[in-house]
Coordinates of C-alpha atoms and ligand atoms in Angstrom, one line a residue:
X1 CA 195.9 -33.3 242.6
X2 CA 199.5 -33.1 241.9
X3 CA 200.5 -31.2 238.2
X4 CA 202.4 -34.0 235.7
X5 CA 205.1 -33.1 234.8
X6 CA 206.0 -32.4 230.8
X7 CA 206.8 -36.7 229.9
X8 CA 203.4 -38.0 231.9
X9 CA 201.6 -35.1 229.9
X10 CA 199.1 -36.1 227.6
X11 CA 199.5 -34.3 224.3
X12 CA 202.5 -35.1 221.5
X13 CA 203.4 -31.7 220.7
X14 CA 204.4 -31.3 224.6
X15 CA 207.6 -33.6 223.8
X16 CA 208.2 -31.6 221.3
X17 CA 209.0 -28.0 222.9
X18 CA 210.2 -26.6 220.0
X19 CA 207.2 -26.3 218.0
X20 CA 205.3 -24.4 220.8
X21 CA 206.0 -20.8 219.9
X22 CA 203.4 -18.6 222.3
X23 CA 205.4 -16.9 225.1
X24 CA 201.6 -16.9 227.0
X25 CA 197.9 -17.8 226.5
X26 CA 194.7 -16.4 226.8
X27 CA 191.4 -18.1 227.5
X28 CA 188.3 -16.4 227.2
X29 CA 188.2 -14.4 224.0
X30 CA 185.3 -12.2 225.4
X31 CA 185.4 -8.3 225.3
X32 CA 188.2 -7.8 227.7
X33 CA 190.3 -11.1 226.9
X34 CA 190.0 -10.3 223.3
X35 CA 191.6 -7.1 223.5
X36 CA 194.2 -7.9 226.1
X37 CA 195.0 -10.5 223.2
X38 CA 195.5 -8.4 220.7
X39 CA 197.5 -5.8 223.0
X40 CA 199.9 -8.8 223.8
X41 CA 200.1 -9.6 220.3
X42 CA 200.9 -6.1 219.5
X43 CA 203.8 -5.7 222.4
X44 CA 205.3 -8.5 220.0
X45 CA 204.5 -11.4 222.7
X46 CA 203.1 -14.2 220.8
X47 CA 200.2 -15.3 222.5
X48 CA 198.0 -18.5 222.3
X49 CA 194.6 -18.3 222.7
X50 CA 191.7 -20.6 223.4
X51 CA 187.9 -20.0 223.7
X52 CA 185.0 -22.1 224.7
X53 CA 182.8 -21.1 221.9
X54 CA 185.9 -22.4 218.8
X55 CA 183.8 -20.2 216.1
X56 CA 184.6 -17.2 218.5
X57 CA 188.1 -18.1 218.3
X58 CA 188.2 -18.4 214.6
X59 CA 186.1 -15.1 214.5
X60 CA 188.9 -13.0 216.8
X61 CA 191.9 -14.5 214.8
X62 CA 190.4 -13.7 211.3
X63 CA 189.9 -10.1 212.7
X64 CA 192.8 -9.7 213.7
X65 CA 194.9 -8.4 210.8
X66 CA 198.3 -8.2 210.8
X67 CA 198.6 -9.2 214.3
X68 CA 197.5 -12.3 213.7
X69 CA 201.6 -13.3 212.9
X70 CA 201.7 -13.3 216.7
X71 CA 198.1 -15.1 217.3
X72 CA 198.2 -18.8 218.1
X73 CA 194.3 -20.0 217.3
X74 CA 194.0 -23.0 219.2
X75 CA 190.7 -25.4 219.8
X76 CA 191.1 -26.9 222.7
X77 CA 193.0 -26.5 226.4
X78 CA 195.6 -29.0 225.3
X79 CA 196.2 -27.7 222.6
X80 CA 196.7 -24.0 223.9
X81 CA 198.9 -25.7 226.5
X82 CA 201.2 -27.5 223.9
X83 CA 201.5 -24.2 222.0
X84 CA 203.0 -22.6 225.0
X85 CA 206.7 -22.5 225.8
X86 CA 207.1 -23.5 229.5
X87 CA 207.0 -22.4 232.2
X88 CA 203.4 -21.5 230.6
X89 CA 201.7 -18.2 232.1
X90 CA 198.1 -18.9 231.0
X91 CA 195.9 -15.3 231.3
X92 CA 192.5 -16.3 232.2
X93 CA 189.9 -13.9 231.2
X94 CA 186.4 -15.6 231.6
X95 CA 183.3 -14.7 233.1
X96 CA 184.2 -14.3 237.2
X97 CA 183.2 -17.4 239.6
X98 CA 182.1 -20.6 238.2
X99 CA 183.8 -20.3 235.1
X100 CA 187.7 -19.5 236.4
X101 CA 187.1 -22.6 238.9
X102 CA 186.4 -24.8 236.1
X103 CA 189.0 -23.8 233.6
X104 CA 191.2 -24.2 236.4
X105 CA 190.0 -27.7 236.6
X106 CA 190.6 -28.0 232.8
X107 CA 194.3 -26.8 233.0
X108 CA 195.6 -28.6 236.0
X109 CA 196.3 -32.2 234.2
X110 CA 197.4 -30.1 231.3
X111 CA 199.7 -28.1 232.8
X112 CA 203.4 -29.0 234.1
X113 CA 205.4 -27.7 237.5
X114 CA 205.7 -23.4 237.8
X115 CA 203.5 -23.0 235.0
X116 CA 201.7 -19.5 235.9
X117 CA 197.5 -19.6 235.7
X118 CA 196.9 -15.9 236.0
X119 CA 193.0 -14.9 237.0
X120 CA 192.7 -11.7 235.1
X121 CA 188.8 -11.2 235.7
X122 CA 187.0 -9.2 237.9
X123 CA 187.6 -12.2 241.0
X124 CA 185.9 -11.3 244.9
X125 CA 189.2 -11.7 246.8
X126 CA 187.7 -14.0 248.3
X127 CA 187.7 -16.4 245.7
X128 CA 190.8 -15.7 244.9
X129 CA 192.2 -16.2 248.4
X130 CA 190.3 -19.7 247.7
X131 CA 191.6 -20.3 244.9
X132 CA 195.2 -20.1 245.8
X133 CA 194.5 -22.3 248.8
X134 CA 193.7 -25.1 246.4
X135 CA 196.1 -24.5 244.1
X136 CA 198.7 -24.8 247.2
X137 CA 201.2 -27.5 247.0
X138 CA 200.2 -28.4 243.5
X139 CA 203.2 -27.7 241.6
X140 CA 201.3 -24.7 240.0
X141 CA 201.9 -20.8 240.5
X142 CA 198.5 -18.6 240.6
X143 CA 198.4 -15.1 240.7
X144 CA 194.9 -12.4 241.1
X145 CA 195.2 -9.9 239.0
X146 CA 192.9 -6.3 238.7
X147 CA 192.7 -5.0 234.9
X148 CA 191.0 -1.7 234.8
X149 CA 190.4 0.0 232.2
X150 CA 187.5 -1.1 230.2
X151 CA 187.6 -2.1 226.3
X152 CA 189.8 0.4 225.6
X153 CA 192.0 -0.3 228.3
X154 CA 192.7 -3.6 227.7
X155 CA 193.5 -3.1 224.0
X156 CA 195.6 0.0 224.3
X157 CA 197.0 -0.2 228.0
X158 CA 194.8 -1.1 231.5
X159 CA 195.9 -0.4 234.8
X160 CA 197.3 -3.7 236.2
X161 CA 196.8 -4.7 239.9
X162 CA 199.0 -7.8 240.7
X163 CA 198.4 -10.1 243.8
X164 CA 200.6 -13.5 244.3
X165 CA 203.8 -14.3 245.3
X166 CA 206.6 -11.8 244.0
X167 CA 208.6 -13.9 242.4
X168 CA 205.9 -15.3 240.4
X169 CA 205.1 -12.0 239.4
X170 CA 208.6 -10.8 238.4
X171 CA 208.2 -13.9 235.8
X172 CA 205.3 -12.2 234.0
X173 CA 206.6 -8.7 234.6
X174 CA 208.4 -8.2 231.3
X175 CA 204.9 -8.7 229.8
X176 CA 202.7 -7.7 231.8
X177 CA 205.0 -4.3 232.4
X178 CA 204.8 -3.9 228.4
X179 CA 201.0 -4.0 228.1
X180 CA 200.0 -1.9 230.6
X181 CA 198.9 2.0 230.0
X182 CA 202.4 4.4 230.5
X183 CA 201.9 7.4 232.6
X184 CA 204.9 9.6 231.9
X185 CA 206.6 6.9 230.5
X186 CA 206.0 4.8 233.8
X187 CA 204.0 1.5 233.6
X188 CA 200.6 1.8 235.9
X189 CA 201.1 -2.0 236.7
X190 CA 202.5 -3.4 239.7
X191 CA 203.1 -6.2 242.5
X192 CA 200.9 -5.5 245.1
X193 CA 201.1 -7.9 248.1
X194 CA 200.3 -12.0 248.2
X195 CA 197.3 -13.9 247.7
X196 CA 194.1 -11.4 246.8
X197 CA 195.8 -8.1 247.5
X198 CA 195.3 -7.5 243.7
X199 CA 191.5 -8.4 243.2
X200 CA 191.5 -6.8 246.6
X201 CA 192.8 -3.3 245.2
X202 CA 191.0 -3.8 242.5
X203 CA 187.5 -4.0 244.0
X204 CA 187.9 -1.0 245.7
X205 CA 189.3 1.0 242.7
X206 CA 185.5 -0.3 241.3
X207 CA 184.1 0.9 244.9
X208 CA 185.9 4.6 244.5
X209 CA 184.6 4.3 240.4
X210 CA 181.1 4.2 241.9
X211 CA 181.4 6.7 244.7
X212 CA 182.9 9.2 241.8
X213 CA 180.2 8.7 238.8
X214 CA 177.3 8.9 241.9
X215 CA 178.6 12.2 242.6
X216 CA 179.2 13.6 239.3
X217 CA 175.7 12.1 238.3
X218 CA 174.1 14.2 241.9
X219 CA 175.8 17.1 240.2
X220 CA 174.5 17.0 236.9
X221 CA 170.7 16.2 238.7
X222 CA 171.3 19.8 240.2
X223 CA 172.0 21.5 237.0
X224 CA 169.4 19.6 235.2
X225 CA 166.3 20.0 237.8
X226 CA 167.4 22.7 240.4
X227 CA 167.8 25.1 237.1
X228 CA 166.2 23.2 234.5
X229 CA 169.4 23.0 232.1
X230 CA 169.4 20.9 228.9
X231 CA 171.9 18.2 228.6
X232 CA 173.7 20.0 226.0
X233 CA 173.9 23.5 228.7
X234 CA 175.8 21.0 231.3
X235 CA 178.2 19.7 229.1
X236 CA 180.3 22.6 229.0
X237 CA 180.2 23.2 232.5
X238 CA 181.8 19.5 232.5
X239 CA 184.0 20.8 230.3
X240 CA 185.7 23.8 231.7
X241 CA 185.9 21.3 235.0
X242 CA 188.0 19.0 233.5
X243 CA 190.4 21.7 232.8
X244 CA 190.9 22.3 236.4
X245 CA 191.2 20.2 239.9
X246 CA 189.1 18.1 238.3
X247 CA 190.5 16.8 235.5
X248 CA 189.8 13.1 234.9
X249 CA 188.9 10.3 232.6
X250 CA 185.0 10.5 234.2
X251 CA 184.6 14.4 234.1
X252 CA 185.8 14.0 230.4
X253 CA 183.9 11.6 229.3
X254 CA 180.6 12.7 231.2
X255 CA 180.5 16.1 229.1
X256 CA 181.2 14.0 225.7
X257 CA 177.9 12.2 227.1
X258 CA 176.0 14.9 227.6
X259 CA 177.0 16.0 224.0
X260 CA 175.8 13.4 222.0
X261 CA 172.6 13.1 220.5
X262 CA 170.2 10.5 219.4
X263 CA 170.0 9.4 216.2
X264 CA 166.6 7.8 216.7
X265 CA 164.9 10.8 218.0
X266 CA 167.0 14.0 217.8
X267 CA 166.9 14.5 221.2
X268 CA 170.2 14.8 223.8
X269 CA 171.3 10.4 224.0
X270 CA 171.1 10.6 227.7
X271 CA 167.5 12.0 227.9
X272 CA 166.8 8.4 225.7
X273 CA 168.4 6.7 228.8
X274 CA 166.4 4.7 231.9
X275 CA 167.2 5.7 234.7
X276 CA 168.1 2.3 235.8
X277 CA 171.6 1.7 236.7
X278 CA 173.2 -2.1 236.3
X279 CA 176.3 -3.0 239.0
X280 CA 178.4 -6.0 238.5
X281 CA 179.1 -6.6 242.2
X282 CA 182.6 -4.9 242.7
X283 CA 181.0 -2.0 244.0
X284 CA 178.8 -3.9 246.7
X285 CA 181.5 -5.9 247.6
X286 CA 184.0 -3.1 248.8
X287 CA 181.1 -1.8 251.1
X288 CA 180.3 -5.3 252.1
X289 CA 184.3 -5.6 253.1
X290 CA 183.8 -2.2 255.0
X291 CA 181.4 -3.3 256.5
X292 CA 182.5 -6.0 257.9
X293 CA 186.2 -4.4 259.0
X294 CA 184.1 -1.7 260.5
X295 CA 185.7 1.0 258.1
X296 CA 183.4 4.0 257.1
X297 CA 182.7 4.3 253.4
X298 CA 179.8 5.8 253.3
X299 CA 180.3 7.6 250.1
X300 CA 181.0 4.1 248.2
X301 CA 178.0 2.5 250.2
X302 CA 175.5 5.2 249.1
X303 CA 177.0 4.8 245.5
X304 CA 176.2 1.2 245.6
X305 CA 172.6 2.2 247.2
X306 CA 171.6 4.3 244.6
X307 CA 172.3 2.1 241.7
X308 CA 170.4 -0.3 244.0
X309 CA 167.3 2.3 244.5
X310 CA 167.5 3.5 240.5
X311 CA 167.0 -0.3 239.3
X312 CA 163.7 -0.3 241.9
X313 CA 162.1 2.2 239.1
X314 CA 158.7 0.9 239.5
X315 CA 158.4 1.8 243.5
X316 CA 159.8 5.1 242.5
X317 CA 157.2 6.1 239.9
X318 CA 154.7 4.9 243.0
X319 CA 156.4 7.2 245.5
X320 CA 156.7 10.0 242.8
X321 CA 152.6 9.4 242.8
X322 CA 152.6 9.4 246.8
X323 CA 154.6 12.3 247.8
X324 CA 154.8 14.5 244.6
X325 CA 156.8 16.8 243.6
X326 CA 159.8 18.1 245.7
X327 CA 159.4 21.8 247.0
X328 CA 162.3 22.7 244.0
X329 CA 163.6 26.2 244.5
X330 CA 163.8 27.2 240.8
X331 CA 166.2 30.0 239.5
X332 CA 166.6 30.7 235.9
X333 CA 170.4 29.7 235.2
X334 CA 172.9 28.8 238.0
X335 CA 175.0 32.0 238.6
X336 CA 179.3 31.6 238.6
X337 CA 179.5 31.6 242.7
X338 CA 177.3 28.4 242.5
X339 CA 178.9 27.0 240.1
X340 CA 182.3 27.2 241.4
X341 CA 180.5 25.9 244.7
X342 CA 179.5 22.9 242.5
X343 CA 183.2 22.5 241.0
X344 CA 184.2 22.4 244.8
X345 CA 181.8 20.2 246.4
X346 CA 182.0 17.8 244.0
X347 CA 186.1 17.8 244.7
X348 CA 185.2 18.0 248.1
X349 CA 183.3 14.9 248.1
X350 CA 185.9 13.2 245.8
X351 CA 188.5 13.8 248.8
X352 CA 186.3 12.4 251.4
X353 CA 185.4 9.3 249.3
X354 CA 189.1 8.8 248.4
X355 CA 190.2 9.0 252.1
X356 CA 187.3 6.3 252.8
X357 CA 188.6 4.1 249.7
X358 CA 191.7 4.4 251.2
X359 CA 191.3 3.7 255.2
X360 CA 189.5 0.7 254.0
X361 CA 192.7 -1.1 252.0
X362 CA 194.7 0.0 254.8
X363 CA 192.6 -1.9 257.0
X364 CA 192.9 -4.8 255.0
X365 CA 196.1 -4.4 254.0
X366 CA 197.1 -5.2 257.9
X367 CA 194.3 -7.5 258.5
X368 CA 195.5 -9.9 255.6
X369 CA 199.1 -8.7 256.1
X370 CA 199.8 -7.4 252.7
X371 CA 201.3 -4.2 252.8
X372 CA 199.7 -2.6 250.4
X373 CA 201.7 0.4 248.9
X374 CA 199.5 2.8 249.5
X375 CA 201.9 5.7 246.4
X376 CA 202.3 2.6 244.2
X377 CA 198.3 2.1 243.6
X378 CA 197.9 5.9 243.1
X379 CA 200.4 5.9 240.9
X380 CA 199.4 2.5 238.5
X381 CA 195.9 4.6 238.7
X382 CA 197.2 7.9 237.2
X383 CA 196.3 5.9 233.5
X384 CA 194.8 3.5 232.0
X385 CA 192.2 2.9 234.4
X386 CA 188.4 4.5 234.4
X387 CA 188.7 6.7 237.8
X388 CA 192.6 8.3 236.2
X389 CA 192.6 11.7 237.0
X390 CA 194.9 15.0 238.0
X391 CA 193.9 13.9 241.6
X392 CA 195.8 10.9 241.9
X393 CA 199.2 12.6 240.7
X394 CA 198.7 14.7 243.8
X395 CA 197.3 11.6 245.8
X396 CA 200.6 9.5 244.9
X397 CA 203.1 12.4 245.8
X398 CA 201.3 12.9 249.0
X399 CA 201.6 9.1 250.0
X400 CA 205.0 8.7 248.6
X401 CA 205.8 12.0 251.3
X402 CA 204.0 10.2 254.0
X403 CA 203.7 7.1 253.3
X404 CA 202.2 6.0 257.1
X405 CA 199.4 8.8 256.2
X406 CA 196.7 7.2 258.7
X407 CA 194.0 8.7 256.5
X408 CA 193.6 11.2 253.6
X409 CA 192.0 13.8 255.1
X410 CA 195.2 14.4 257.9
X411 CA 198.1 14.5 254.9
X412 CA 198.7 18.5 255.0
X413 CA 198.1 19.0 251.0
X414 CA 194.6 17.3 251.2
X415 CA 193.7 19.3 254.5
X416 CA 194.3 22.9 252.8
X417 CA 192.2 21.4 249.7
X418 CA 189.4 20.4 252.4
X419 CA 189.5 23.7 254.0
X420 CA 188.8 25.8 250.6
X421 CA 186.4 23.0 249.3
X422 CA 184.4 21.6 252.3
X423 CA 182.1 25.2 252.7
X424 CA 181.0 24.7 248.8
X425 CA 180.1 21.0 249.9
X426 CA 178.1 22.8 252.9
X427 CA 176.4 25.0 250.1
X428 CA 175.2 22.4 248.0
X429 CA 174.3 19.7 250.1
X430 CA 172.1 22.6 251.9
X431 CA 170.6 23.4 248.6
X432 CA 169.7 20.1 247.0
X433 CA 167.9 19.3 250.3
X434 CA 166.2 22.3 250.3
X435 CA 165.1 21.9 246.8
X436 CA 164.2 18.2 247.5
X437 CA 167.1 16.8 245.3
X438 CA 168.8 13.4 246.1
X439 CA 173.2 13.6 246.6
X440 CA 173.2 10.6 249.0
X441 CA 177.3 10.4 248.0
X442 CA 177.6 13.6 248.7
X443 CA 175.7 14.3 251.8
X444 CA 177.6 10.9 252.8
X445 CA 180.9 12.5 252.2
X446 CA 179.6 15.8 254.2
X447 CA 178.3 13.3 256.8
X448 CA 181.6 11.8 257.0
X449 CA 184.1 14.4 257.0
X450 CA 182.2 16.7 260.0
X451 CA 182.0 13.4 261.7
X452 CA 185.6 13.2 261.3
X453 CA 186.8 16.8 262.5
X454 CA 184.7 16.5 265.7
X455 CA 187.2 15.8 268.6
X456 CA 183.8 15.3 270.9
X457 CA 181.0 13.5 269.0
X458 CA 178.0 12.5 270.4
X459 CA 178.7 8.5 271.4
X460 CA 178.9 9.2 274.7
X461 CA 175.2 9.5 274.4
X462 CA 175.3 6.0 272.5
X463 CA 177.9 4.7 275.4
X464 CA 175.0 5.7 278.0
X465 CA 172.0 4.4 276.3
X466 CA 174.0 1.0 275.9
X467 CA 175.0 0.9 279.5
X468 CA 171.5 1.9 280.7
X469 CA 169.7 -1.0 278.3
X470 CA 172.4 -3.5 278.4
X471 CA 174.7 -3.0 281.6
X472 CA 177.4 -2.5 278.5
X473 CA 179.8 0.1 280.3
X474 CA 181.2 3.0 279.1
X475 CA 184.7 4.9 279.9
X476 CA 184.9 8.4 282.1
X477 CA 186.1 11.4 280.5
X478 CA 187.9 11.6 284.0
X479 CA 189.1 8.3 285.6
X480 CA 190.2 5.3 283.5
X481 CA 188.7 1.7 283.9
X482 CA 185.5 0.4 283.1
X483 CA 181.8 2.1 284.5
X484 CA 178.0 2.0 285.1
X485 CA 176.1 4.9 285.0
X486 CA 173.2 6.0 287.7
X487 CA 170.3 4.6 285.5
X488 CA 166.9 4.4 287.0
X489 CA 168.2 5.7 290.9
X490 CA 166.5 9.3 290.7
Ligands
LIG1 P1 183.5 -9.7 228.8 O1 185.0 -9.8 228.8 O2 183.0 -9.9 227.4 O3 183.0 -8.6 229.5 P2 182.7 -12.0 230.6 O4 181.2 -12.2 230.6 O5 183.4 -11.5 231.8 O6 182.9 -11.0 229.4 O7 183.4 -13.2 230.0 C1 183.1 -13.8 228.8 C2 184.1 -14.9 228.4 O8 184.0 -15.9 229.4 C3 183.8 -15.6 227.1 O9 185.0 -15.9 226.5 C4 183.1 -16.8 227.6 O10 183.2 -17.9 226.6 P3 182.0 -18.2 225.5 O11 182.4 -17.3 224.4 O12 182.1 -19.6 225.2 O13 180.7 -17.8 226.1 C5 183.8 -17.2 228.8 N1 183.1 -18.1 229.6 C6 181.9 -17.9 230.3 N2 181.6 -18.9 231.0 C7 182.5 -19.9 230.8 C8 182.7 -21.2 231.2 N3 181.9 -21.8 232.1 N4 183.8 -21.9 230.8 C9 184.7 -21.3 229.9 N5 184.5 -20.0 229.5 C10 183.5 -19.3 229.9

């Protein structure tokens, strides 16, 4: 359905233009859209803002202090729409699927020609690709956008991945631009590529999140039952790391974690914990996507398993009852050489799930014909986003160098870091085996980056055992062209 244009629109205050005062509006007044709210509001936008629930709405804008001077309350979706001067950007930050297709519904007789809907959720590209397929011809601009960052991040400053057409974008820039996290001054927000190139970046900043908490959490099992640390022993070891190569938002916060202690029972808070993890879906969709583009990611696909495997608690106690006790080798307190091995493999294991993160929107980037900018998203990801770290200010001047960098792991700065890290990966992959302790990521990293430095791998075994079952063919080392192999004549 066509958009109406301002006159055929149905509410009064839309002939009168004047007394709509919001630069944008929000709907969805949840965790995230409330604080992105109040962020706008306090980047002196004056925002309208709509909710579902109304007592919600009433609720955010009576909380809201002093920025309320630049809140717009309003009760309904014709309202919001009346309160915004147009062209309207309307920020939608509702609960992804269902609930963006019908607010979308909601807005399109409201809305008027160019006015911006915005998808600010945590949107499968997908969807979003979708979604701007129906929108097409409407009248109406729609853009996919990534916000990382968490609570926090949306009230203070999230990382901001933008997908749509870039002139739609540069109409929201000025805003979007001011509430955005700053690194060095610089906003971490950005114009991707069209259509779901940001929910597409987005999704696997989520996928390289996983693969980098898995790893630190395989890490922190070591300490805790290779050596029999308490959670309050491991935290400084977090510590001192985040002080080095592996500084980062995640390192930070996982030894302020391991701090804390439980009011309830005294004990260290993540002792009180289940070990049951919950996943939204972003994870499982970037291996699903490099999957099916036939990109390796196995560190961000054995991430997404072992979430998958914690929640399955009940079949572990059962296997814990079948098989025991792993053959732990037990030393009293981990000396400094393993240590520093630890510090290493778990950087080790960040570059090779990086790299993978990486290969796969480089993939998609030329499947969907985005041209993704590979320095740009390193550089929006330096702040404001959950995996922000010292590694990405070394990741973004490494693309910027080499910008057609066919994968991580071949850029000259990341293969000296392999070569000093990848024997401590060695190390401790050898020894949690030995001692019966799970590091799927980081065995998958291992896995991955041997795989990856062999110039003759073992496929030609895989090209033979095809050929002999299914007449499949295989190339010579020695002639080119297409050949059968000898099967079943001797
Ligand atoms: P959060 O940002 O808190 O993590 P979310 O689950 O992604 O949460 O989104 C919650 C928001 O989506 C809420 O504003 C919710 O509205 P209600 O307060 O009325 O529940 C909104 N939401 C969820 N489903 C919706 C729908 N079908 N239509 C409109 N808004 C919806």
């Amino acid at each position: 359905m066509k958009v109406k244009t301002c006159k055929t629109t149905k509410t009064a205050r839309r002939e009168t233009p004047d007394m709509s005062k919001a630069e944008i509006g929000l709907i969805g007044l949840g965790v995230m859209g409330s604080n992105l709210a109040l962020n706008i509001a306090e980047k002196g936008h004056a925002v309208a803002v709509y909710n579902r629930t109304s007592a919600k709405t009433g609720a955010f804008f009576e909380n809201a202090g002093e920025l309320r001077q630049n809140l717009v309350p309003c009760a309904s979706l014709a309202e919001l729409v009346s309160q915004i001067k147009p062209p309207r950007p309307i920020i939608l930050m509702v609960q992804a699927g269902k609930a963006v297709d019908e607010q979308i519904d909601g807005l399109r007789d409201l809305l008027s020609q160019d006015d911006i809907i915005i998808d600010a959720g945590n949107a499968n590209f997908r969807d979003t690709m979708r979604r701007f397929a129906k929108l097409e011809g409407s009248g109406l601009t729609f853009i996919g956008m990534g916000v990382s960052g968490g609570e926090e991040g949306a009230r203070h400053g999230p990382s901001i991945m933008v997908g749509g057409k870039q002139e739609a974008y540069r109409r929201v820039e000025s805003i979007l631009t001011d509430i955005a996290a700053k690194y060095e001054g610089e906003p971490c927000c950005a114009w991707l590529g069209e259509g779901g190139a940001g929910h597409f970046v987005k999704t696997i900043h989520n996928g390289i999140e996983y693969a980098d908490m898995q790893m630190i959490a395989e890490i922190y099992g070591i300490l805790r039952d290779s050596f029999g640390l308490e959670a309050g022993d491991i935290a400084p070891v977090f510590e001192k790391w985040n002080e080095g190569r592996l500084n980062s938002y995640l390192i930070e916060i996982t030894a302020a974690v391991l701090k804390a202690g439980d009011p309830k029972s005294g004990k260290p808070m993540v002792d009180m914990i289940l070990d049951r993890a919950g996943q939204k879906g972003t994870g499982r969709w970037s291996a699903i996507e490099a999957l099916m583009m036939g990109v390796p990611a196995t560190a961000i696909e054995e991430a997404v398993a072992a979430r998958s495997l914690s929640a399955e608690k009940d079949q572990r106690l059962a296997g814990a009852a079948a098989y025991g006790k792993a053959p732990r080798a037990k030393a009293s307190s981990p000396e400094a050489d393993f240590l520093h091995d630890l510090e290493l493999a778990l950087f080790a294991g960040k570059i090779a799930a990086y790299a993978q993160g990486f290969a796969v929107m480089a993939e998609a980037s030329s499947e969907f014909k985005w041209q993704l900018p590979m320095a740009t998203i390193a550089r929006i990801w330096r702040a404001g986003c959950i995996i922000r770290s010292q590694f990405l200010s070394t990741l973004a001047a490494s693309f910027e160098a080499d910008a057609e960098a066919e994968n991580l792991l071949l850029i000259d700065e990341f293969v000296q870091m392999m070569k000093e890290a990848h024997p401590s990966l060695r190390r401790i992959v050898a020894h949690a085996a030995l001692a019966g302790l799970p590091v799927p990521a980081l065995s998958a990293a291992l896995g991955y980056f041997d795989s990856f430095r062999q110039a003759r791998g073992t496929a030609n075994l895989i090209q033979a055992q095809r050929d002999f079952f299914g007449a499949h063919g295989f190339e010579r080392i020695d002639e080119p062209g297409e050949h059968h192999g000898p099967w079943g004549q001797g």
